Short mmCIF file of C-alpha atoms in Angstrom, two decimals:
data_model
loop_
_atom_site.label_atom_id
_atom_site.label_comp_id
_atom_site.label_asym_id
_atom_site.label_seq_id
_atom_site.Cartn_x
_atom_site.Cartn_y
_atom_site.Cartn_z
CA MET A 35 -16.47 19.85 -40.63
CA MET A 36 -15.62 19.31 -37.08
CA SER A 37 -13.46 22.80 -36.91
CA ALA A 38 -16.47 24.73 -38.06
CA GLU A 39 -18.94 23.26 -35.53
CA LYS A 40 -19.56 25.51 -32.48
CA LYS A 41 -18.01 24.27 -29.23
CA TYR A 42 -18.59 24.76 -25.63
CA GLU A 43 -16.03 24.73 -22.87
CA ARG A 44 -17.12 21.97 -20.52
CA PHE A 45 -14.14 21.71 -18.34
CA ASN A 46 -12.09 24.82 -17.78
CA LEU A 47 -8.38 24.56 -16.96
CA GLN A 48 -8.84 24.24 -13.30
CA HIS A 49 -11.06 21.21 -14.02
CA ARG A 50 -8.80 19.59 -16.38
CA VAL A 51 -5.49 20.28 -14.25
CA GLN A 52 -7.52 18.86 -11.11
CA HIS A 53 -8.51 15.64 -13.07
CA ILE A 54 -4.93 15.33 -14.52
CA THR A 55 -3.38 15.53 -11.12
CA PHE A 56 -5.66 13.19 -9.67
CA PHE A 57 -5.65 10.21 -12.12
CA THR A 58 -1.45 10.63 -12.24
CA SER A 59 -1.63 10.07 -8.79
CA PHE A 60 -4.26 7.43 -8.60
CA ILE A 61 -2.12 5.48 -11.14
CA ILE A 62 1.09 5.80 -9.02
CA LEU A 63 -0.82 4.75 -6.00
CA ALA A 64 -2.47 1.78 -7.61
CA LEU A 65 1.13 0.58 -8.91
CA THR A 66 2.59 0.84 -5.26
CA GLY A 67 -0.66 0.03 -3.26
CA LEU A 68 -1.40 -3.25 -4.94
CA PRO A 69 2.10 -4.77 -4.51
CA ILE A 70 1.63 -4.22 -0.66
CA LYS A 71 -1.79 -5.51 -0.61
CA TYR A 72 -0.49 -8.93 -2.41
CA ALA A 73 2.93 -8.56 -0.64
CA GLY A 74 4.99 -11.94 -1.20
CA THR A 75 3.34 -12.76 -4.67
CA GLY A 76 6.08 -12.86 -7.41
CA TRP A 77 4.85 -9.82 -9.29
CA SER A 78 4.70 -7.57 -6.12
CA MET A 79 8.40 -8.70 -4.99
CA ALA A 80 9.26 -7.67 -8.79
CA ILE A 81 7.65 -4.33 -8.29
CA ALA A 82 9.36 -3.73 -5.12
CA GLY A 83 12.44 -4.84 -6.44
CA ALA A 84 12.41 -2.59 -9.41
CA VAL A 85 12.12 0.41 -7.38
CA GLY A 86 14.63 -0.47 -4.88
CA GLY A 87 12.85 -2.51 -1.97
CA GLY A 88 9.78 -2.11 0.13
CA ASP A 89 10.91 1.20 1.90
CA ASN A 90 11.37 3.03 -1.52
CA LEU A 91 7.86 1.53 -2.40
CA LEU A 92 6.10 3.00 0.44
CA TYR A 93 8.13 6.50 0.03
CA ILE A 94 6.60 6.38 -3.85
CA HIS A 95 3.22 5.79 -2.60
CA LEU A 96 3.39 8.39 0.10
CA PHE A 97 4.63 10.69 -2.85
CA GLY A 98 1.34 9.85 -4.68
CA ALA A 99 -0.66 10.17 -1.65
CA SER A 100 0.65 13.70 -1.21
CA MET A 101 -0.16 14.63 -4.81
CA MET A 102 -3.67 13.14 -4.55
CA ILE A 103 -4.43 14.89 -1.14
CA ALA A 104 -2.97 18.27 -2.59
CA ALA A 105 -5.60 17.84 -5.66
CA SER A 106 -8.33 17.25 -3.39
CA ILE A 107 -7.48 20.25 -1.13
CA ASN A 108 -6.87 22.47 -4.48
CA HIS A 109 -10.47 21.21 -5.36
CA LEU A 110 -12.20 22.13 -1.98
CA LEU A 111 -10.57 25.51 -2.32
CA TYR A 112 -11.48 26.08 -5.62
CA LEU A 113 -15.00 25.35 -4.46
CA ALA A 114 -14.53 27.83 -1.76
CA VAL A 115 -13.27 30.62 -3.98
CA GLY A 116 -16.33 29.72 -6.44
CA ALA A 117 -18.55 30.62 -3.82
CA ILE A 118 -17.15 33.85 -2.78
CA VAL A 119 -16.92 35.20 -6.16
CA GLY A 120 -20.47 33.90 -6.88
CA GLU A 121 -19.79 31.21 -9.42
CA PHE A 122 -20.59 28.23 -7.22
CA SER A 123 -22.88 25.70 -9.00
CA LEU A 124 -24.87 22.88 -7.30
CA ALA A 125 -25.21 20.92 -10.53
CA VAL A 126 -23.37 17.81 -9.33
CA VAL A 127 -25.56 17.39 -6.37
CA PRO A 128 -28.09 14.24 -6.87
CA THR A 129 -31.95 15.10 -7.02
CA PRO A 130 -34.88 13.06 -7.92
CA LYS A 131 -34.48 13.39 -11.60
CA ASP A 132 -31.39 11.34 -11.59
CA PHE A 133 -33.22 8.37 -10.39
CA LYS A 134 -35.81 8.81 -13.04
CA ASP A 135 -33.10 9.31 -15.73
CA LEU A 136 -31.36 6.11 -14.47
CA TYR A 137 -34.82 4.26 -14.82
CA HIS A 138 -35.40 5.91 -18.28
CA ASN A 139 -31.97 5.15 -19.62
CA ILE A 140 -32.30 1.61 -18.72
CA SER A 141 -35.78 1.19 -20.49
CA TYR A 142 -34.33 3.06 -23.41
CA GLN A 143 -31.44 0.96 -23.51
CA LEU A 144 -33.76 -2.20 -23.22
CA GLY A 145 -35.95 -0.60 -26.10
CA LEU A 146 -38.78 0.03 -23.94
CA VAL A 147 -38.99 3.73 -24.71
CA LYS A 148 -38.08 5.53 -27.90
CA GLU A 149 -36.01 8.48 -26.57
CA PRO A 150 -33.09 8.63 -24.36
CA PRO A 151 -33.36 10.67 -21.19
CA LYS A 152 -32.11 14.24 -21.36
CA TYR A 153 -29.27 15.08 -19.20
CA GLY A 154 -28.23 18.45 -17.66
CA ARG A 155 -24.70 19.45 -17.04
CA TYR A 156 -24.01 16.10 -15.28
CA SER A 157 -25.83 13.04 -15.91
CA TYR A 158 -26.35 10.50 -12.91
CA LYS A 159 -23.32 8.64 -13.95
CA GLU A 160 -21.09 11.56 -13.70
CA LYS A 161 -22.42 12.48 -10.38
CA PHE A 162 -22.06 9.06 -9.39
CA ASP A 163 -18.26 9.24 -10.30
CA TYR A 164 -17.68 12.40 -8.48
CA TRP A 165 -19.46 11.38 -5.27
CA ALA A 166 -17.75 8.01 -5.28
CA VAL A 167 -14.33 9.92 -5.41
CA PHE A 168 -15.44 12.38 -2.82
CA TRP A 169 -16.40 9.50 -0.37
CA GLY A 170 -13.52 7.55 -1.44
CA MET A 171 -11.03 10.58 -0.60
CA PHE A 172 -12.50 10.54 3.14
CA ILE A 173 -11.94 6.83 3.62
CA MET A 174 -8.61 6.49 1.94
CA ALA A 175 -6.84 9.86 2.91
CA GLY A 176 -8.18 9.64 6.55
CA SER A 177 -7.13 5.94 6.99
CA GLY A 178 -3.89 6.47 5.01
CA ILE A 179 -2.79 9.47 7.23
CA MET A 180 -3.22 7.16 10.42
CA MET A 181 -1.04 4.61 8.72
CA TRP A 182 1.61 7.28 7.72
CA PHE A 183 1.59 9.13 11.29
CA PRO A 184 0.92 5.97 13.51
CA GLU A 185 2.17 7.70 16.68
CA ARG A 186 -0.13 10.63 16.42
CA ALA A 187 -2.89 8.33 15.31
CA ALA A 188 -2.42 5.83 18.48
CA GLY A 189 -2.66 9.11 20.75
CA LEU A 190 -5.83 9.68 19.41
CA PHE A 191 -7.42 5.96 18.67
CA PRO A 192 -7.04 2.76 19.98
CA LYS A 193 -5.23 0.14 17.96
CA TRP A 194 -8.39 -1.79 17.10
CA PHE A 195 -9.64 1.33 15.36
CA LEU A 196 -6.68 1.63 13.49
CA ASP A 197 -6.61 -1.76 12.54
CA ALA A 198 -10.15 -1.49 11.07
CA ALA A 199 -8.89 1.59 9.31
CA ARG A 200 -5.94 0.03 7.92
CA SER A 201 -8.47 -2.97 6.34
CA ALA A 202 -10.90 0.01 4.98
CA HIS A 203 -7.82 1.50 3.19
CA SER A 204 -7.11 -1.83 1.66
CA ASP A 205 -10.48 -2.78 0.74
CA GLU A 206 -11.78 0.61 -0.56
CA ALA A 207 -8.81 1.10 -2.63
CA MET A 208 -9.94 -2.25 -4.22
CA LEU A 209 -13.40 -1.01 -4.84
CA ALA A 210 -11.87 2.25 -6.15
CA ILE A 211 -9.61 0.46 -8.72
CA LEU A 212 -12.35 -1.77 -10.01
CA ALA A 213 -14.74 0.98 -10.36
CA ILE A 214 -12.20 3.08 -12.32
CA PHE A 215 -10.76 0.47 -14.47
CA VAL A 216 -14.06 -1.29 -15.04
CA TRP A 217 -16.78 1.28 -15.01
CA HIS A 218 -15.07 4.56 -15.75
CA PHE A 219 -12.77 3.23 -18.42
CA TYR A 220 -15.77 1.90 -20.11
CA ASN A 221 -17.63 5.29 -20.01
CA VAL A 222 -14.65 7.22 -21.26
CA HIS A 223 -12.53 4.72 -23.23
CA PHE A 224 -14.07 1.44 -24.14
CA SER A 225 -17.70 2.28 -24.94
CA PRO A 226 -18.30 2.24 -28.71
CA ARG A 227 -19.48 5.88 -28.26
CA VAL A 228 -15.85 7.29 -27.50
CA PHE A 229 -13.75 4.52 -28.48
CA PRO A 230 -10.58 4.67 -28.05
CA MET A 231 -10.79 7.94 -25.94
CA SER A 232 -13.03 10.81 -25.13
CA PHE A 233 -10.56 13.52 -25.28
CA VAL A 234 -12.59 16.22 -23.03
CA TRP A 235 -10.33 15.48 -20.28
CA LEU A 236 -7.31 17.27 -22.45
CA HIS A 237 -9.46 20.05 -24.21
CA GLY A 238 -12.33 20.42 -22.07
CA LYS A 239 -14.40 21.00 -25.11
CA LEU A 240 -17.67 19.44 -26.28
CA THR A 241 -19.32 20.07 -29.83
CA ARG A 242 -22.54 21.28 -30.41
CA ARG A 243 -23.77 17.71 -31.42
CA GLU A 244 -22.13 15.99 -28.31
CA MET A 245 -23.84 18.78 -26.26
CA GLU A 246 -27.36 17.93 -27.84
CA GLU A 247 -26.79 14.33 -27.47
CA GLU A 248 -25.38 14.17 -23.92
CA HIS A 249 -26.50 17.46 -22.01
CA PRO A 250 -29.24 19.13 -23.76
CA LEU A 251 -30.78 20.45 -20.86
CA ALA A 252 -27.43 22.26 -20.17
CA LEU A 253 -27.43 23.93 -23.61
CA PRO A 254 -29.03 27.16 -22.38
CA GLU A 255 -26.89 27.38 -19.40
CA TYR A 256 -23.65 26.97 -21.78
CA GLU A 257 -25.03 29.39 -24.29
CA GLU A 258 -25.30 31.60 -21.21
CA THR A 259 -21.65 30.93 -20.02
CA GLU A 260 -20.34 31.53 -23.58
CA LYS A 261 -22.17 34.76 -24.08
CA ARG A 262 -21.26 36.05 -20.62
CA ARG A 263 -17.73 35.21 -21.66
CA ALA A 264 -18.02 36.78 -25.03
CA ALA A 265 -19.43 39.95 -23.27
CA ARG A 266 -16.38 39.98 -20.97
CA GLU A 267 -14.04 39.78 -23.89
CA ALA A 268 -16.10 42.52 -25.61
CA ALA A 269 -15.84 44.69 -22.60
CA ARG A 270 -12.14 44.13 -22.24
CA GLU A 271 -11.53 45.06 -26.08
CA ALA A 272 -13.87 48.14 -25.57
CA ASN A 273 -11.87 49.19 -22.47
CA LYS A 274 -8.48 48.69 -24.12
CA HIS A 275 -10.04 50.81 -27.05
CA MET A 276 -10.98 53.56 -24.79
CA THR A 277 -7.47 53.63 -22.99
CA ASP A 278 -5.72 53.65 -26.07
CA LEU A 279 -8.00 56.50 -27.29
CA ASN A 280 -7.48 58.65 -24.20
CA ALA A 281 -3.81 58.06 -24.43
CA GLY A 282 -4.01 59.48 -27.82
CA ARG A 283 -2.67 56.46 -29.61
CA TYR A 284 -4.42 56.72 -32.75
CA MET B 86 52.01 7.25 31.03
CA ASN B 87 55.09 8.28 29.76
CA PRO B 88 55.96 8.04 26.02
CA ASN B 89 58.52 5.22 26.83
CA SER B 90 56.24 2.85 28.43
CA LYS B 91 53.71 3.78 25.82
CA ALA B 92 55.95 2.56 23.18
CA LEU B 93 56.35 -0.64 25.15
CA LEU B 94 52.88 -1.29 25.36
CA VAL B 95 52.28 -0.85 21.48
CA PHE B 96 55.37 -3.11 21.14
CA PHE B 97 53.52 -6.07 23.22
CA LEU B 98 50.20 -5.42 21.62
CA VAL B 99 51.90 -6.09 18.31
CA ILE B 100 53.39 -9.29 19.74
CA LEU B 101 50.27 -10.36 21.17
CA SER B 102 48.35 -9.91 17.84
CA VAL B 103 51.07 -11.69 15.98
CA LEU B 104 50.90 -14.68 18.36
CA ALA B 105 46.95 -14.52 18.20
CA PHE B 106 47.20 -14.85 14.59
CA ASN B 107 49.61 -17.73 14.82
CA ALA B 108 47.22 -19.31 17.52
CA SER B 109 44.51 -19.41 14.90
CA GLY B 110 46.68 -20.76 12.36
CA VAL B 111 47.27 -23.61 14.52
CA SER B 112 43.73 -24.59 15.10
CA ALA B 113 42.85 -24.23 11.26
CA GLY B 114 45.54 -26.88 11.01
CA GLY B 115 43.52 -28.78 13.65
CA ASP B 116 40.19 -28.24 11.62
CA ASP B 117 41.85 -29.81 8.69
CA THR B 118 42.69 -32.81 10.53
CA CYS B 119 38.87 -33.08 11.85
CA LEU B 120 37.44 -32.28 8.34
CA SER B 121 39.80 -34.90 6.58
CA CYS B 122 37.18 -37.44 8.22
CA HIS B 123 34.04 -35.12 8.89
CA GLY B 124 34.57 -33.12 5.78
CA GLN B 125 33.98 -36.28 3.46
CA GLU B 126 30.56 -36.42 2.09
CA GLY B 127 28.77 -39.37 3.63
CA ALA B 128 31.01 -39.23 6.74
CA PRO B 129 29.20 -39.68 10.25
CA HIS B 130 28.56 -35.86 11.61
CA TYR B 131 29.34 -34.43 7.92
CA VAL B 132 30.45 -30.91 7.96
CA ASP B 133 30.75 -29.13 4.54
CA PRO B 134 34.12 -27.50 4.64
CA ASP B 135 33.18 -24.71 2.13
CA LEU B 136 30.06 -23.77 4.24
CA TYR B 137 31.92 -23.77 7.51
CA SER B 138 34.73 -21.53 6.07
CA THR B 139 32.09 -18.88 5.51
CA SER B 140 30.86 -18.99 8.91
CA VAL B 141 32.20 -16.47 11.41
CA HIS B 142 33.55 -19.08 13.49
CA ALA B 143 35.74 -20.39 10.64
CA ASN B 144 39.06 -19.51 12.55
CA ASN B 145 38.01 -20.80 15.91
CA GLY B 146 39.00 -24.24 15.34
CA CYS B 147 36.41 -27.17 15.84
CA GLY B 148 37.94 -27.77 19.63
CA SER B 149 36.49 -24.30 20.64
CA CYS B 150 33.00 -25.58 20.39
CA HIS B 151 33.43 -29.51 20.35
CA ARG B 152 35.24 -29.04 23.62
CA ASP B 153 34.88 -32.68 25.05
CA ILE B 154 36.75 -34.24 21.86
CA SER B 155 40.58 -34.40 21.88
CA GLY B 156 43.02 -36.60 20.20
CA PHE B 157 42.58 -38.96 17.21
CA PRO B 158 41.17 -41.33 16.67
CA HIS B 159 38.64 -40.04 19.55
CA GLU B 160 35.74 -42.07 21.20
CA ALA B 161 32.34 -41.87 19.92
CA GLN B 162 30.14 -39.32 22.04
CA SER B 163 27.49 -40.38 24.25
CA LYS B 164 24.02 -40.17 22.82
CA ASP B 165 22.58 -39.56 26.25
CA ILE B 166 23.05 -35.49 25.94
CA PRO B 167 21.89 -34.31 22.68
CA ILE B 168 24.72 -32.63 20.72
CA GLU B 169 22.91 -29.08 21.04
CA ARG B 170 23.18 -29.22 24.93
CA ARG B 171 27.12 -29.73 24.87
CA MET B 172 27.10 -26.99 22.41
CA ASN B 173 25.07 -24.50 24.52
CA ASP B 174 27.57 -24.60 27.41
CA SER B 175 30.50 -24.23 24.81
CA CYS B 176 28.88 -20.93 23.33
CA ALA B 177 28.33 -19.64 26.95
CA SER B 178 32.18 -19.99 27.39
CA CYS B 179 32.96 -17.06 24.94
CA HIS B 180 29.30 -15.49 24.91
CA ALA B 181 28.81 -15.22 28.75
CA GLY B 182 26.19 -12.20 28.66
CA ALA B 183 24.08 -13.79 26.12
CA ALA B 184 23.98 -17.30 27.71
CA GLU B 185 22.98 -15.36 31.09
CA ASP B 186 20.11 -13.64 29.18
CA PHE B 187 19.31 -17.01 27.63
CA GLN B 188 18.61 -18.52 31.25
CA LYS B 189 16.10 -15.87 32.14
CA SER B 190 14.08 -16.48 28.60
CA ILE B 191 11.20 -18.80 28.11
CA HIS B 192 13.32 -20.71 25.85
CA GLY B 193 16.15 -21.04 28.74
CA GLN B 194 13.43 -21.89 31.18
CA LEU B 195 12.07 -24.91 29.11
CA TYR B 196 15.46 -25.94 28.26
CA ASN B 197 16.69 -25.96 31.58
CA LYS B 198 13.60 -28.29 32.61
CA GLY B 199 15.15 -30.79 30.39
CA ILE B 200 13.06 -30.08 27.13
CA ASP B 201 15.17 -30.88 24.26
CA ALA B 202 12.85 -29.23 21.94
CA ALA B 203 13.25 -25.81 23.41
CA ALA B 204 15.16 -23.45 21.22
CA ASN B 205 18.70 -23.28 22.24
CA CYS B 206 21.77 -21.40 20.67
CA VAL B 207 22.19 -23.38 17.57
CA SER B 208 18.25 -23.76 16.88
CA CYS B 209 18.14 -19.89 16.07
CA HIS B 210 21.71 -19.10 14.97
CA GLY B 211 22.73 -22.43 13.29
CA SER B 212 26.15 -24.18 13.73
CA HIS B 213 28.61 -24.55 11.00
CA ASP B 214 27.17 -22.17 8.96
CA ILE B 215 26.75 -19.51 11.58
CA THR B 216 27.14 -15.81 10.26
CA GLY B 217 26.91 -12.43 11.72
CA ALA B 218 24.38 -10.32 9.94
CA VAL B 219 21.19 -11.84 8.68
CA THR B 220 18.26 -9.98 7.17
CA LYS B 221 14.91 -9.09 9.03
CA MET B 222 13.20 -11.71 6.75
CA GLU B 223 15.74 -14.48 7.66
CA ILE B 224 15.15 -13.59 11.63
CA ALA B 225 11.37 -14.12 10.90
CA GLU B 226 11.74 -17.23 8.88
CA GLY B 227 14.07 -18.57 11.63
CA CYS B 228 11.12 -17.94 14.39
CA ALA B 229 8.78 -19.48 11.94
CA SER B 230 10.76 -22.57 11.77
CA CYS B 231 9.03 -23.28 15.13
CA HIS B 232 6.45 -20.84 15.49
CA SER B 233 4.69 -21.44 12.06
CA GLY B 234 1.01 -20.98 11.52
CA GLU B 235 -0.96 -18.21 13.19
CA PRO B 236 2.00 -16.43 14.74
CA MET B 237 3.80 -16.14 11.25
CA GLU B 238 0.54 -15.90 9.10
CA THR B 239 -0.70 -12.87 10.89
CA TYR B 240 2.52 -11.24 10.95
CA LEU B 241 3.02 -11.45 7.01
CA GLU B 242 -0.56 -9.78 7.16
CA SER B 243 0.54 -6.98 9.31
CA PHE B 244 2.06 -3.67 8.09
CA HIS B 245 5.38 -4.65 9.60
CA GLY B 246 5.48 -8.08 8.03
CA LYS B 247 4.66 -6.94 4.58
CA ALA B 248 7.20 -4.27 4.73
CA ILE B 249 9.75 -7.17 5.58
CA LEU B 250 8.52 -9.29 2.94
CA LEU B 251 9.05 -6.48 0.44
CA GLY B 252 12.71 -6.04 1.49
CA SER B 253 12.13 -3.19 3.83
CA VAL B 254 15.28 -2.79 6.19
CA LYS B 255 13.33 -0.47 8.63
CA SER B 256 10.31 -2.26 9.52
CA ALA B 257 10.10 -4.44 12.51
CA THR B 258 10.73 -8.16 12.58
CA CYS B 259 10.04 -10.75 15.51
CA THR B 260 12.96 -9.71 17.68
CA ASP B 261 12.33 -5.89 17.37
CA CYS B 262 9.06 -6.62 19.62
CA HIS B 263 9.72 -9.59 21.27
CA GLY B 264 13.61 -9.23 22.05
CA ASN B 265 16.08 -12.13 21.61
CA HIS B 266 18.23 -13.85 24.22
CA ASP B 267 16.05 -12.80 27.32
CA ILE B 268 12.55 -13.39 25.07
CA THR B 269 9.48 -14.15 27.50
CA GLY B 270 5.73 -14.46 26.88
CA PRO B 271 3.30 -11.82 27.70
CA ALA B 272 2.30 -13.56 30.92
CA ASP B 273 5.84 -12.17 32.22
CA PRO B 274 5.37 -8.59 33.75
CA ASP B 275 8.95 -7.99 32.59
CA SER B 276 8.37 -9.18 28.94
CA ARG B 277 8.44 -6.61 26.17
CA VAL B 278 5.19 -7.94 24.85
CA ALA B 279 3.47 -7.85 28.52
CA PRO B 280 0.27 -5.50 27.84
CA ASP B 281 1.82 -3.00 30.28
CA ASN B 282 5.18 -2.65 28.37
CA VAL B 283 3.77 -2.68 24.83
CA PRO B 284 3.45 0.96 24.64
CA LYS B 285 7.04 1.45 25.60
CA THR B 286 8.16 -1.44 23.16
CA CYS B 287 6.31 0.35 20.27
CA ALA B 288 7.98 3.64 21.28
CA SER B 289 11.58 2.11 20.87
CA CYS B 290 10.78 2.75 17.19
CA HIS B 291 7.79 4.92 17.23
CA GLY B 292 9.12 7.78 19.17
CA GLN B 293 6.28 8.06 21.65
CA ALA B 294 4.66 5.49 24.01
CA ARG B 295 0.96 5.70 23.37
CA ASP B 296 -1.54 3.56 25.22
CA GLY B 297 -3.47 3.47 21.97
CA PHE B 298 -0.85 1.22 20.55
CA ALA B 299 -1.69 -1.54 23.49
CA ASP B 300 -5.43 -1.48 22.97
CA GLY B 301 -6.03 -4.08 20.21
CA ALA B 302 -4.57 -7.21 18.98
CA THR B 303 -0.94 -7.11 17.58
CA HIS B 304 -1.08 -10.58 15.77
CA LEU B 305 -4.47 -9.96 14.63
CA SER B 306 -6.53 -13.07 13.51
CA ILE B 307 -9.55 -11.76 11.60
CA ARG B 308 -12.53 -13.21 13.68
CA PRO B 309 -15.92 -11.89 14.61
CA GLU B 310 -15.20 -11.78 18.16
CA GLY B 311 -12.89 -9.75 20.46
CA LYS B 312 -10.46 -7.12 19.51
CA ALA B 313 -10.75 -8.37 15.87
CA ALA B 314 -14.40 -7.77 15.50
CA PRO B 315 -13.97 -4.33 14.15
CA VAL B 316 -11.55 -5.47 11.33
CA TYR B 317 -13.81 -8.47 10.80
CA TYR B 318 -16.93 -6.34 10.10
CA THR B 319 -15.05 -3.66 8.11
CA GLU B 320 -13.89 -6.32 5.81
CA LYS B 321 -17.55 -7.75 5.44
CA PHE B 322 -18.99 -4.34 4.87
CA PHE B 323 -16.40 -3.42 2.19
CA THR B 324 -16.55 -6.93 0.56
CA TRP B 325 -20.42 -6.74 0.28
CA LEU B 326 -20.05 -3.06 -0.81
CA THR B 327 -17.51 -3.81 -3.57
CA ILE B 328 -19.54 -6.94 -4.76
CA LEU B 329 -22.79 -5.15 -4.88
CA VAL B 330 -21.10 -2.00 -6.67
CA ILE B 331 -19.24 -3.78 -9.12
CA THR B 332 -22.20 -6.06 -10.17
CA ALA B 333 -24.51 -3.04 -10.48
CA LEU B 334 -22.02 -1.10 -12.57
CA THR B 335 -21.12 -4.14 -14.90
CA LEU B 336 -24.89 -4.90 -15.35
CA HIS B 337 -25.26 -1.23 -16.52
CA ILE B 338 -22.43 -1.57 -18.78
CA GLU B 339 -23.90 -4.81 -20.20
CA ILE B 340 -27.40 -3.08 -20.57
CA GLU B 341 -25.78 -0.09 -22.45
CA LEU B 342 -23.69 -2.28 -24.77
CA TYR B 343 -26.99 -4.30 -25.43
CA GLY B 344 -28.75 -1.09 -26.13
CA GLN B 345 -25.96 0.05 -28.65
CA PHE B 346 -26.07 -3.30 -30.40
CA ARG B 347 -29.57 -3.47 -30.73
CA ARG B 348 -29.86 0.28 -32.28
CA ALA B 349 -26.77 -0.45 -34.47
CA GLY B 350 -28.71 -3.12 -36.05
CA LYS B 351 -31.64 -0.65 -37.21
CA SER B 352 -31.07 1.22 -40.53
CA ASP B 353 -33.19 3.91 -39.25
CA ASP B 354 -31.47 4.71 -36.02
CA ARG B 355 -27.75 4.29 -35.78
CA LYS B 356 -27.21 6.73 -32.83
CA GLY B 357 -24.11 5.70 -31.24
CA GLY B 358 -22.98 3.35 -33.89
CA GLU B 359 -21.35 5.54 -36.12
CA GLU B 360 -19.64 7.92 -33.75
#
């Protein structure tokens, strides 16, 4: 029975909210950005017409941009706060093991070795996704803000630089859209392992079996986190009990 | 001004406007006479009466532009002077300011040199179907009827051009940067698009005149040299990055699918296939 199986919290509420805000804004940006990239085609005119013209299309794009930038700043603040309270983790930083894991996984998929690689909290695929977004945000937000505030930008940079930034915006967007809808969607939607969808983004939980298969090396770490959480809750209970006792509520 | 003379003034203004209304009525009658021949399909110098009735000059009367024609039947006009040239002078008799500006423009300079292909009033404004308000896209299309090719293609690739194409009413069309009746090329130091004036021209919409606006090509044709080189190499970089990354990712997906398929075929190891 699924419900009887032990579950581990892989993504906390902050992680899930960050991801949901990010993908919502990503979809808004893709739907309003592609018609600008391919302005003049029938479907782009139809989308622009549906929102009341080119000016509105751009306003919606800027709304999506604000949302995505807010999600990114929230993520950086989350990391900073994590560093202050001592919960900062470097688990997502690439290591030589990731390259070995890639080689190992391909060998395993081709049937050259018997056992799949054992991943820690983040597999090399997940680390790739994270850093692709991280680098992409600098390109997209940087070039996007230059287009958003052309007077300010032209005060700081020559036009040829702004033109190059505009190209980068359009091209990096295409790379991001392809990476998300081919690669990420395969990993979380279309792969036979998870089809039609992995629901981790919603509930944040992995079962014991999923953990053993996908992140076996992180099990002790997760056990530790769960233990700490349990201890924290027990302490809270005990505290409450003592308070009640002292207040003579029994 | 005492109240009496004020009342008198209003009285005369009313009388005048009634007379003006009548006058236009008279010339509309004149138009009917003209259109009784020229409004027939297939007639020489055919004018579509329905189209003409929508123009801003519909009540002016044919003779207000075709000044050298009177009476009926009238003589055929000499072909030595193209009709557009006759028209330019007619336009000027009402629109003196615009006509004066036109003389200064590159179009006017070429026109005055006797080049009939140079843009004149009707080449941009049309004639019998002339209307007041046109969309920014219609303005661009009008310019492109001569300046097609690179000027129009690069404009439609620009931020301004894409916005206009998608129906923006705020973005810049040709005339917003280049001006209209007094338009000149970048070689003229007084031109809006002369390099020294570009920051000021941009600032007419963009608030502050920044030198950065002028430091690059505006109608950017993507080439590996000059001011377009950074754009060219940026595009090359991202094109190859995209090709390499997406190929690698797709290959990875294929290899994993192959692995899943292979393991699913084995009875002892169905890992992945049954989840």
